[in-house]
Amino acid sequence: MSRRVLPYRVPTEDVVSAESWRLVVEDGEVPLPEAMPDWDYQLDLSLRRTVRVDLERARRQSGLPDDAPLVLSAVWTATGSNLSGPAEQIPMPANATGVAEFDFRLRGADLGGLLLLDTALLLAERRTDARPSTPRRAGSVLWSDRQTLRLQGDAPQFPMAVIDFARTSFPDDAAWHLQISGGLDSATMGSLLLLVNERNSATASAFQKASKPGPVDRIVLSAVYADAARTMVEHALNQDDFTEETDFAEGSLGATLLNLVEQLFPGQSITDIRLRRQQSPALFASDLQAAVKIFKV
């Protein structure tokens, strides 16, 4: 990864020794994988990492005094939800070596898409007496790195909630309902919500076991995802401004729907897809069923 050019002195990369992120699982810890294809929004992520800093060299090479306060910070960003936040900040001591043991948990409901984990060594406080060539502002970055984890596979991913449909306007015996609200420019994570009827034990159980589904659970999940994809595609085709030429912002509902349509119907124009649905709705339903590969478990 190329290093960003900063307008002040920074230490050499070797002043920081950073272990890779580790994912905490039932049996212990594993190195952070590149992707988790079976992840779902009910699965929180517990992450750990050890970072060691030669603080004497870090301060000296940056032109900082020996007592300049430094902090190691971990920040997460999820492209699927357009959310981000500080995971953990660990103040560094004044002695020669600092060790940070990051250990935190991220809520699955806040995640999705690509999870970016940024770690940085920062100046903790503003320095009023600093020379122009040295870090002076609080938050000045002396060192940083990034690791990524893809949480979203080919299946549609969105927040979900398990509720009692008897207390809603939905039919008591319905198993699930995908709720779509807002316009195509709205954020995806605020526009989609999968509601699962807790009275339907097969569906509720399948989502509880989504990270390690059994044969029956896989069939149920396949049916839900296929129906959700159908609902999303039909919602998109019903919008007059849903076209290839529309410049949807990243993370918007329009961009998510456009990506889904392109995955399911590669090489086909939205105009042709829309006409096929209007002229042959039954055949279009079969096309969509084949595209989502329903029950291929």
mmCIF file of C-alpha atoms in Angstrom:
data_model
loop_
_atom_site.group_PDB
_atom_site.id
_atom_site.type_symbol
_atom_site.label_atom_id
_atom_site.label_comp_id
_atom_site.label_asym_id
_atom_site.label_seq_id
_atom_site.Cartn_x
_atom_site.Cartn_y
_atom_site.Cartn_z
ATOM 1 C CA MET A 1 0.000 0.000 0.000
ATOM 2 C CA SER A 2 1.483 3.359 -1.004
ATOM 3 C CA ARG A 3 2.095 5.748 1.835
ATOM 4 C CA ARG A 4 0.218 9.041 1.863
ATOM 5 C CA VAL A 5 2.408 12.156 1.696
ATOM 6 C CA LEU A 6 1.749 14.309 4.766
ATOM 7 C CA PRO A 7 2.705 17.975 5.317
ATOM 8 C CA TYR A 8 4.788 17.134 8.403
ATOM 9 C CA ARG A 9 7.461 14.700 9.522
ATOM 10 C CA VAL A 10 6.412 11.137 10.285
ATOM 11 C CA PRO A 11 8.419 8.166 11.538
ATOM 12 C CA THR A 12 9.544 5.254 9.395
ATOM 13 C CA GLU A 13 7.169 2.322 9.024
ATOM 14 C CA ASP A 14 9.338 0.003 11.143
ATOM 15 C CA VAL A 15 8.641 1.898 14.373
ATOM 16 C CA VAL A 16 5.311 0.066 14.481
ATOM 17 C CA SER A 17 4.988 -3.718 14.616
ATOM 18 C CA ALA A 18 1.354 -4.612 13.985
ATOM 19 C CA GLU A 19 -0.025 -8.128 14.064
ATOM 20 C CA SER A 20 -2.871 -8.958 11.707
ATOM 21 C CA TRP A 21 -6.439 -8.693 12.937
ATOM 22 C CA ARG A 22 -7.865 -11.864 14.446
ATOM 23 C CA LEU A 23 -11.497 -12.949 14.431
ATOM 24 C CA VAL A 24 -12.811 -14.437 17.667
ATOM 25 C CA VAL A 25 -14.852 -17.609 17.015
ATOM 26 C CA GLU A 26 -16.372 -20.313 19.204
ATOM 27 C CA ASP A 27 -13.189 -22.385 19.222
ATOM 28 C CA GLY A 28 -10.793 -19.496 19.831
ATOM 29 C CA GLU A 29 -9.282 -17.121 17.275
ATOM 30 C CA VAL A 30 -8.547 -17.299 13.546
ATOM 31 C CA PRO A 31 -6.733 -14.887 11.231
ATOM 32 C CA LEU A 32 -9.112 -12.386 9.696
ATOM 33 C CA PRO A 33 -10.277 -13.932 6.391
ATOM 34 C CA GLU A 34 -10.738 -12.007 3.164
ATOM 35 C CA ALA A 35 -14.467 -12.784 3.128
ATOM 36 C CA MET A 36 -17.248 -14.343 5.214
ATOM 37 C CA PRO A 37 -19.800 -15.595 2.640
ATOM 38 C CA ASP A 38 -22.120 -17.055 5.316
ATOM 39 C CA TRP A 39 -22.208 -13.894 7.422
ATOM 40 C CA ASP A 40 -25.595 -12.313 8.185
ATOM 41 C CA TYR A 41 -26.762 -9.211 10.031
ATOM 42 C CA GLN A 42 -27.500 -11.130 13.227
ATOM 43 C CA LEU A 43 -23.854 -12.127 13.569
ATOM 44 C CA ASP A 44 -21.746 -9.711 15.609
ATOM 45 C CA LEU A 45 -17.997 -9.675 15.034
ATOM 46 C CA SER A 46 -15.399 -9.822 17.820
ATOM 47 C CA LEU A 47 -11.960 -8.639 16.725
ATOM 48 C CA ARG A 48 -8.534 -8.557 18.352
ATOM 49 C CA ARG A 49 -5.146 -7.210 17.412
ATOM 50 C CA THR A 50 -1.811 -6.497 19.100
ATOM 51 C CA VAL A 51 0.237 -3.458 18.021
ATOM 52 C CA ARG A 52 3.671 -2.527 19.398
ATOM 53 C CA VAL A 53 5.250 0.895 18.950
ATOM 54 C CA ASP A 54 8.839 2.047 19.486
ATOM 55 C CA LEU A 55 7.677 5.313 21.019
ATOM 56 C CA GLU A 56 11.115 6.845 21.465
ATOM 57 C CA ARG A 57 11.882 6.552 17.740
ATOM 58 C CA ALA A 58 8.327 7.496 16.733
ATOM 59 C CA ARG A 59 8.546 10.774 18.643
ATOM 60 C CA ARG A 60 12.146 11.554 17.697
ATOM 61 C CA GLN A 61 11.681 10.909 13.977
ATOM 62 C CA SER A 62 8.518 13.031 13.980
ATOM 63 C CA GLY A 63 10.254 15.923 15.716
ATOM 64 C CA LEU A 64 8.053 15.545 18.800
ATOM 65 C CA PRO A 65 9.162 16.043 22.401
ATOM 66 C CA ASP A 66 9.591 12.979 24.608
ATOM 67 C CA ASP A 67 6.355 13.706 26.465
ATOM 68 C CA ALA A 68 4.134 14.297 23.410
ATOM 69 C CA PRO A 69 0.903 12.349 24.054
ATOM 70 C CA LEU A 70 0.203 9.649 21.455
ATOM 71 C CA VAL A 71 -2.728 7.295 21.018
ATOM 72 C CA LEU A 72 -3.364 4.178 18.942
ATOM 73 C CA SER A 73 -6.834 4.246 17.418
ATOM 74 C CA ALA A 74 -8.920 1.641 15.604
ATOM 75 C CA VAL A 75 -11.802 2.851 13.424
ATOM 76 C CA TRP A 76 -14.303 0.746 11.462
ATOM 77 C CA THR A 77 -16.269 1.585 8.318
ATOM 78 C CA ALA A 78 -18.955 -0.567 6.673
ATOM 79 C CA THR A 79 -19.702 0.226 3.040
ATOM 80 C CA GLY A 80 -22.980 -1.701 3.095
ATOM 81 C CA SER A 81 -24.500 0.415 5.859
ATOM 82 C CA ASN A 82 -22.613 3.671 5.249
ATOM 83 C CA LEU A 83 -21.817 3.618 8.960
ATOM 84 C CA SER A 84 -18.482 4.091 10.692
ATOM 85 C CA GLY A 85 -17.173 4.792 14.133
ATOM 86 C CA PRO A 86 -14.307 4.518 16.595
ATOM 87 C CA ALA A 87 -13.794 0.956 17.783
ATOM 88 C CA GLU A 88 -11.201 1.568 20.465
ATOM 89 C CA GLN A 89 -8.557 4.132 21.457
ATOM 90 C CA ILE A 90 -5.557 3.197 23.581
ATOM 91 C CA PRO A 91 -3.278 5.936 25.016
ATOM 92 C CA MET A 92 0.424 5.253 24.627
ATOM 93 C CA PRO A 93 2.751 5.521 27.649
ATOM 94 C CA ALA A 94 5.690 7.895 27.914
ATOM 95 C CA ASN A 95 8.269 5.093 28.059
ATOM 96 C CA ALA A 96 10.196 3.537 25.194
ATOM 97 C CA THR A 97 7.744 0.839 24.076
ATOM 98 C CA GLY A 98 3.979 0.912 23.897
ATOM 99 C CA VAL A 99 1.740 -2.130 23.431
ATOM 100 C CA ALA A 100 -1.908 -1.862 22.437
ATOM 101 C CA GLU A 101 -4.201 -4.884 22.792
ATOM 102 C CA PHE A 102 -7.295 -4.108 20.748
ATOM 103 C CA ASP A 103 -10.305 -6.203 21.696
ATOM 104 C CA PHE A 104 -13.794 -5.074 20.689
ATOM 105 C CA ARG A 105 -17.133 -6.229 19.309
ATOM 106 C CA LEU A 106 -19.025 -4.790 16.342
ATOM 107 C CA ARG A 107 -22.795 -5.145 16.024
ATOM 108 C CA GLY A 108 -23.833 -7.106 12.966
ATOM 109 C CA ALA A 109 -26.799 -4.773 12.462
ATOM 110 C CA ASP A 110 -24.345 -1.907 11.819
ATOM 111 C CA LEU A 111 -22.290 -3.742 9.223
ATOM 112 C CA GLY A 112 -22.560 -5.074 5.669
ATOM 113 C CA GLY A 113 -20.656 -4.907 2.420
ATOM 114 C CA LEU A 114 -16.943 -4.299 2.888
ATOM 115 C CA LEU A 115 -15.717 -3.820 6.461
ATOM 116 C CA LEU A 116 -12.690 -1.513 6.624
ATOM 117 C CA LEU A 117 -10.522 -1.664 9.747
ATOM 118 C CA ASP A 118 -8.177 1.324 10.029
ATOM 119 C CA THR A 119 -5.518 1.460 12.727
ATOM 120 C CA ALA A 120 -3.534 4.656 13.296
ATOM 121 C CA LEU A 121 -0.934 6.161 15.615
ATOM 122 C CA LEU A 122 -2.110 9.704 16.337
ATOM 123 C CA LEU A 123 -0.993 12.816 18.127
ATOM 124 C CA ALA A 124 -3.471 13.019 20.999
ATOM 125 C CA GLU A 125 -3.341 16.757 21.769
ATOM 126 C CA ARG A 126 -2.746 19.970 19.841
ATOM 127 C CA ARG A 127 0.738 21.452 20.162
ATOM 128 C CA THR A 128 0.856 25.242 20.132
ATOM 129 C CA ASP A 129 4.669 25.461 20.144
ATOM 130 C CA ALA A 130 5.307 23.073 17.245
ATOM 131 C CA ARG A 131 7.518 23.895 14.306
ATOM 132 C CA PRO A 132 5.820 23.929 10.870
ATOM 133 C CA SER A 133 7.557 20.712 9.831
ATOM 134 C CA THR A 134 6.291 18.682 12.800
ATOM 135 C CA PRO A 135 2.811 17.370 13.699
ATOM 136 C CA ARG A 136 0.840 19.992 15.585
ATOM 137 C CA ARG A 137 -2.899 19.234 15.368
ATOM 138 C CA ALA A 138 -4.688 16.714 17.556
ATOM 139 C CA GLY A 139 -5.392 13.675 15.408
ATOM 140 C CA SER A 140 -2.314 14.108 13.190
ATOM 141 C CA VAL A 141 -1.527 10.680 11.742
ATOM 142 C CA LEU A 142 1.992 9.357 12.335
ATOM 143 C CA TRP A 143 1.347 5.829 11.049
ATOM 144 C CA SER A 144 -1.660 3.920 9.730
ATOM 145 C CA ASP A 145 -2.736 0.720 8.024
ATOM 146 C CA ARG A 146 -5.959 -0.867 6.788
ATOM 147 C CA GLN A 147 -7.360 -4.377 6.611
ATOM 148 C CA THR A 148 -10.610 -5.319 4.914
ATOM 149 C CA LEU A 149 -13.214 -8.042 5.310
ATOM 150 C CA ARG A 150 -15.957 -8.690 2.759
ATOM 151 C CA LEU A 151 -19.202 -9.537 4.535
ATOM 152 C CA GLN A 152 -21.556 -9.519 1.605
ATOM 153 C CA GLY A 153 -21.776 -12.299 -0.931
ATOM 154 C CA ASP A 154 -24.061 -12.608 -3.955
ATOM 155 C CA ALA A 155 -27.244 -12.883 -1.882
ATOM 156 C CA PRO A 156 -29.076 -9.684 -0.945
ATOM 157 C CA GLN A 157 -28.090 -8.484 2.523
ATOM 158 C CA PHE A 158 -30.132 -6.126 4.652
ATOM 159 C CA PRO A 159 -31.118 -5.510 8.271
ATOM 160 C CA MET A 160 -33.759 -7.793 9.695
ATOM 161 C CA ALA A 161 -35.995 -8.143 12.711
ATOM 162 C CA VAL A 162 -37.972 -11.067 14.104
ATOM 163 C CA ILE A 163 -41.426 -9.941 15.239
ATOM 164 C CA ASP A 164 -44.918 -11.292 15.867
ATOM 165 C CA PHE A 165 -46.964 -10.601 12.716
ATOM 166 C CA ALA A 166 -50.168 -10.908 14.755
ATOM 167 C CA ARG A 167 -49.319 -7.505 16.205
ATOM 168 C CA THR A 168 -48.866 -5.928 12.787
ATOM 169 C CA SER A 169 -50.930 -5.323 9.665
ATOM 170 C CA PHE A 170 -49.224 -8.273 7.934
ATOM 171 C CA PRO A 171 -51.091 -11.595 7.612
ATOM 172 C CA ASP A 172 -50.637 -13.698 10.743
ATOM 173 C CA ASP A 173 -49.504 -16.735 8.749
ATOM 174 C CA ALA A 174 -47.019 -14.963 6.475
ATOM 175 C CA ALA A 175 -43.449 -16.132 7.072
ATOM 176 C CA TRP A 176 -41.608 -12.932 6.126
ATOM 177 C CA HIS A 177 -42.018 -9.500 4.578
ATOM 178 C CA LEU A 178 -39.401 -7.300 2.894
ATOM 179 C CA GLN A 179 -40.164 -3.675 3.644
ATOM 180 C CA ILE A 180 -38.857 -1.089 1.147
ATOM 181 C CA SER A 181 -39.196 2.600 1.905
ATOM 182 C CA GLY A 182 -37.718 5.841 0.639
ATOM 183 C CA GLY A 183 -36.626 6.859 -2.818
ATOM 184 C CA LEU A 184 -33.804 5.491 -4.927
ATOM 185 C CA ASP A 185 -31.478 8.162 -3.538
ATOM 186 C CA SER A 186 -32.070 7.015 0.048
ATOM 187 C CA ALA A 187 -29.403 5.048 1.900
ATOM 188 C CA THR A 188 -29.851 1.309 1.378
ATOM 189 C CA MET A 189 -29.572 0.430 5.065
ATOM 190 C CA GLY A 190 -32.334 2.852 5.950
ATOM 191 C CA SER A 191 -34.595 1.695 3.121
ATOM 192 C CA LEU A 192 -34.630 -2.104 3.457
ATOM 193 C CA LEU A 193 -35.841 -4.159 6.388
ATOM 194 C CA LEU A 194 -36.576 -7.877 6.340
ATOM 195 C CA LEU A 195 -39.252 -8.775 8.865
ATOM 196 C CA VAL A 196 -39.467 -12.422 9.931
ATOM 197 C CA ASN A 197 -42.595 -13.761 11.631
ATOM 198 C CA GLU A 198 -41.581 -15.340 14.929
ATOM 199 C CA ARG A 199 -44.696 -17.530 14.722
ATOM 200 C CA ASN A 200 -43.208 -19.280 11.706
ATOM 201 C CA SER A 201 -40.712 -21.475 13.526
ATOM 202 C CA ALA A 202 -39.003 -22.831 10.390
ATOM 203 C CA THR A 203 -38.126 -19.356 9.084
ATOM 204 C CA ALA A 204 -37.210 -17.868 12.451
ATOM 205 C CA SER A 205 -35.008 -20.882 13.223
ATOM 206 C CA ALA A 206 -33.283 -20.713 9.830
ATOM 207 C CA PHE A 207 -32.171 -17.137 10.442
ATOM 208 C CA GLN A 208 -31.018 -17.959 13.962
ATOM 209 C CA LYS A 209 -28.753 -20.604 12.427
ATOM 210 C CA ALA A 210 -27.802 -18.569 9.354
ATOM 211 C CA SER A 211 -24.077 -18.664 10.155
ATOM 212 C CA LYS A 212 -24.172 -22.498 10.329
ATOM 213 C CA PRO A 213 -27.403 -23.580 8.594
ATOM 214 C CA GLY A 214 -28.598 -27.167 8.345
ATOM 215 C CA PRO A 215 -30.128 -28.662 5.175
ATOM 216 C CA VAL A 216 -33.666 -27.460 5.969
ATOM 217 C CA ASP A 217 -32.372 -24.043 7.019
ATOM 218 C CA ARG A 218 -30.557 -23.649 3.691
ATOM 219 C CA ILE A 219 -33.755 -24.353 1.768
ATOM 220 C CA VAL A 220 -35.701 -21.819 3.825
ATOM 221 C CA LEU A 221 -32.980 -19.174 3.456
ATOM 222 C CA SER A 222 -32.833 -19.816 -0.286
ATOM 223 C CA ALA A 223 -36.581 -19.247 -0.565
ATOM 224 C CA VAL A 224 -36.397 -16.034 1.483
ATOM 225 C CA TYR A 225 -33.490 -14.621 -0.494
ATOM 226 C CA ALA A 226 -35.141 -15.521 -3.793
ATOM 227 C CA ASP A 227 -38.355 -13.799 -2.774
ATOM 228 C CA ALA A 228 -36.446 -10.776 -1.457
ATOM 229 C CA ALA A 229 -34.550 -10.500 -4.754
ATOM 230 C CA ARG A 230 -37.843 -10.695 -6.682
ATOM 231 C CA THR A 231 -39.357 -7.963 -4.504
ATOM 232 C CA MET A 232 -36.328 -5.727 -4.947
ATOM 233 C CA VAL A 233 -36.133 -6.208 -8.721
ATOM 234 C CA GLU A 234 -39.847 -5.545 -9.178
ATOM 235 C CA HIS A 235 -39.624 -2.468 -6.969
ATOM 236 C CA ALA A 236 -36.754 -1.183 -9.098
ATOM 237 C CA LEU A 237 -38.514 -1.804 -12.417
ATOM 238 C CA ASN A 238 -41.580 0.069 -11.164
ATOM 239 C CA GLN A 239 -39.506 3.267 -10.781
ATOM 240 C CA ASP A 240 -39.374 5.383 -13.950
ATOM 241 C CA ASP A 241 -36.013 6.873 -12.961
ATOM 242 C CA PHE A 242 -34.397 3.451 -12.564
ATOM 243 C CA THR A 243 -32.101 3.350 -15.600
ATOM 244 C CA GLU A 244 -28.474 2.563 -16.408
ATOM 245 C CA GLU A 245 -27.880 6.246 -17.119
ATOM 246 C CA THR A 246 -28.939 7.415 -13.662
ATOM 247 C CA ASP A 247 -25.928 8.244 -11.495
ATOM 248 C CA PHE A 248 -26.865 6.672 -8.159
ATOM 249 C CA ALA A 249 -24.647 7.518 -5.202
ATOM 250 C CA GLU A 250 -22.620 4.705 -3.665
ATOM 251 C CA GLY A 251 -24.556 3.098 -0.824
ATOM 252 C CA SER A 252 -27.906 4.359 -2.104
ATOM 253 C CA LEU A 253 -30.935 2.151 -2.681
ATOM 254 C CA GLY A 254 -30.726 2.850 -6.418
ATOM 255 C CA ALA A 255 -27.096 1.705 -6.571
ATOM 256 C CA THR A 256 -27.923 -1.454 -4.619
ATOM 257 C CA LEU A 257 -30.856 -2.299 -6.879
ATOM 258 C CA LEU A 258 -28.841 -1.573 -10.015
ATOM 259 C CA ASN A 259 -26.053 -3.861 -8.811
ATOM 260 C CA LEU A 260 -28.581 -6.616 -8.053
ATOM 261 C CA VAL A 261 -30.233 -6.356 -11.480
ATOM 262 C CA GLU A 262 -26.842 -6.441 -13.209
ATOM 263 C CA GLN A 263 -25.878 -9.565 -11.234
ATOM 264 C CA LEU A 264 -29.107 -11.369 -12.026
ATOM 265 C CA PHE A 265 -29.434 -10.275 -15.669
ATOM 266 C CA PRO A 266 -25.884 -9.694 -16.936
ATOM 267 C CA GLY A 267 -25.604 -8.089 -20.343
ATOM 268 C CA GLN A 268 -29.297 -7.161 -20.519
ATOM 269 C CA SER A 269 -30.560 -3.592 -20.591
ATOM 270 C CA ILE A 270 -33.052 -2.400 -18.017
ATOM 271 C CA THR A 271 -35.386 -1.411 -20.853
ATOM 272 C CA ASP A 272 -35.406 -4.993 -22.184
ATOM 273 C CA ILE A 273 -35.883 -6.445 -18.691
ATOM 274 C CA ARG A 274 -38.771 -4.066 -18.006
ATOM 275 C CA LEU A 275 -40.467 -4.911 -21.321
ATOM 276 C CA ARG A 276 -40.088 -8.648 -20.718
ATOM 277 C CA ARG A 277 -41.762 -8.317 -17.337
ATOM 278 C CA GLN A 278 -44.620 -6.302 -18.815
ATOM 279 C CA GLN A 279 -45.205 -8.579 -21.803
ATOM 280 C CA SER A 280 -44.556 -11.999 -20.221
ATOM 281 C CA PRO A 281 -44.848 -11.717 -16.421
ATOM 282 C CA ALA A 282 -45.053 -15.488 -15.883
ATOM 283 C CA LEU A 283 -41.950 -16.150 -17.977
ATOM 284 C CA PHE A 284 -40.160 -13.272 -16.295
ATOM 285 C CA ALA A 285 -40.913 -14.846 -12.903
ATOM 286 C CA SER A 286 -39.277 -18.069 -14.096
ATOM 287 C CA ASP A 287 -36.286 -16.141 -15.447
ATOM 288 C CA LEU A 288 -35.836 -14.492 -12.070
ATOM 289 C CA GLN A 289 -36.213 -17.824 -10.281
ATOM 290 C CA ALA A 290 -33.431 -19.268 -12.419
ATOM 291 C CA ALA A 291 -31.250 -16.184 -11.946
ATOM 292 C CA VAL A 292 -31.295 -16.405 -8.140
ATOM 293 C CA LYS A 293 -30.570 -20.168 -8.337
ATOM 294 C CA ILE A 294 -33.303 -21.009 -5.881
ATOM 295 C CA PHE A 295 -32.768 -24.184 -3.831
ATOM 296 C CA LYS A 296 -29.262 -24.734 -5.179
ATOM 297 C CA VAL A 297 -28.009 -25.578 -1.727
#
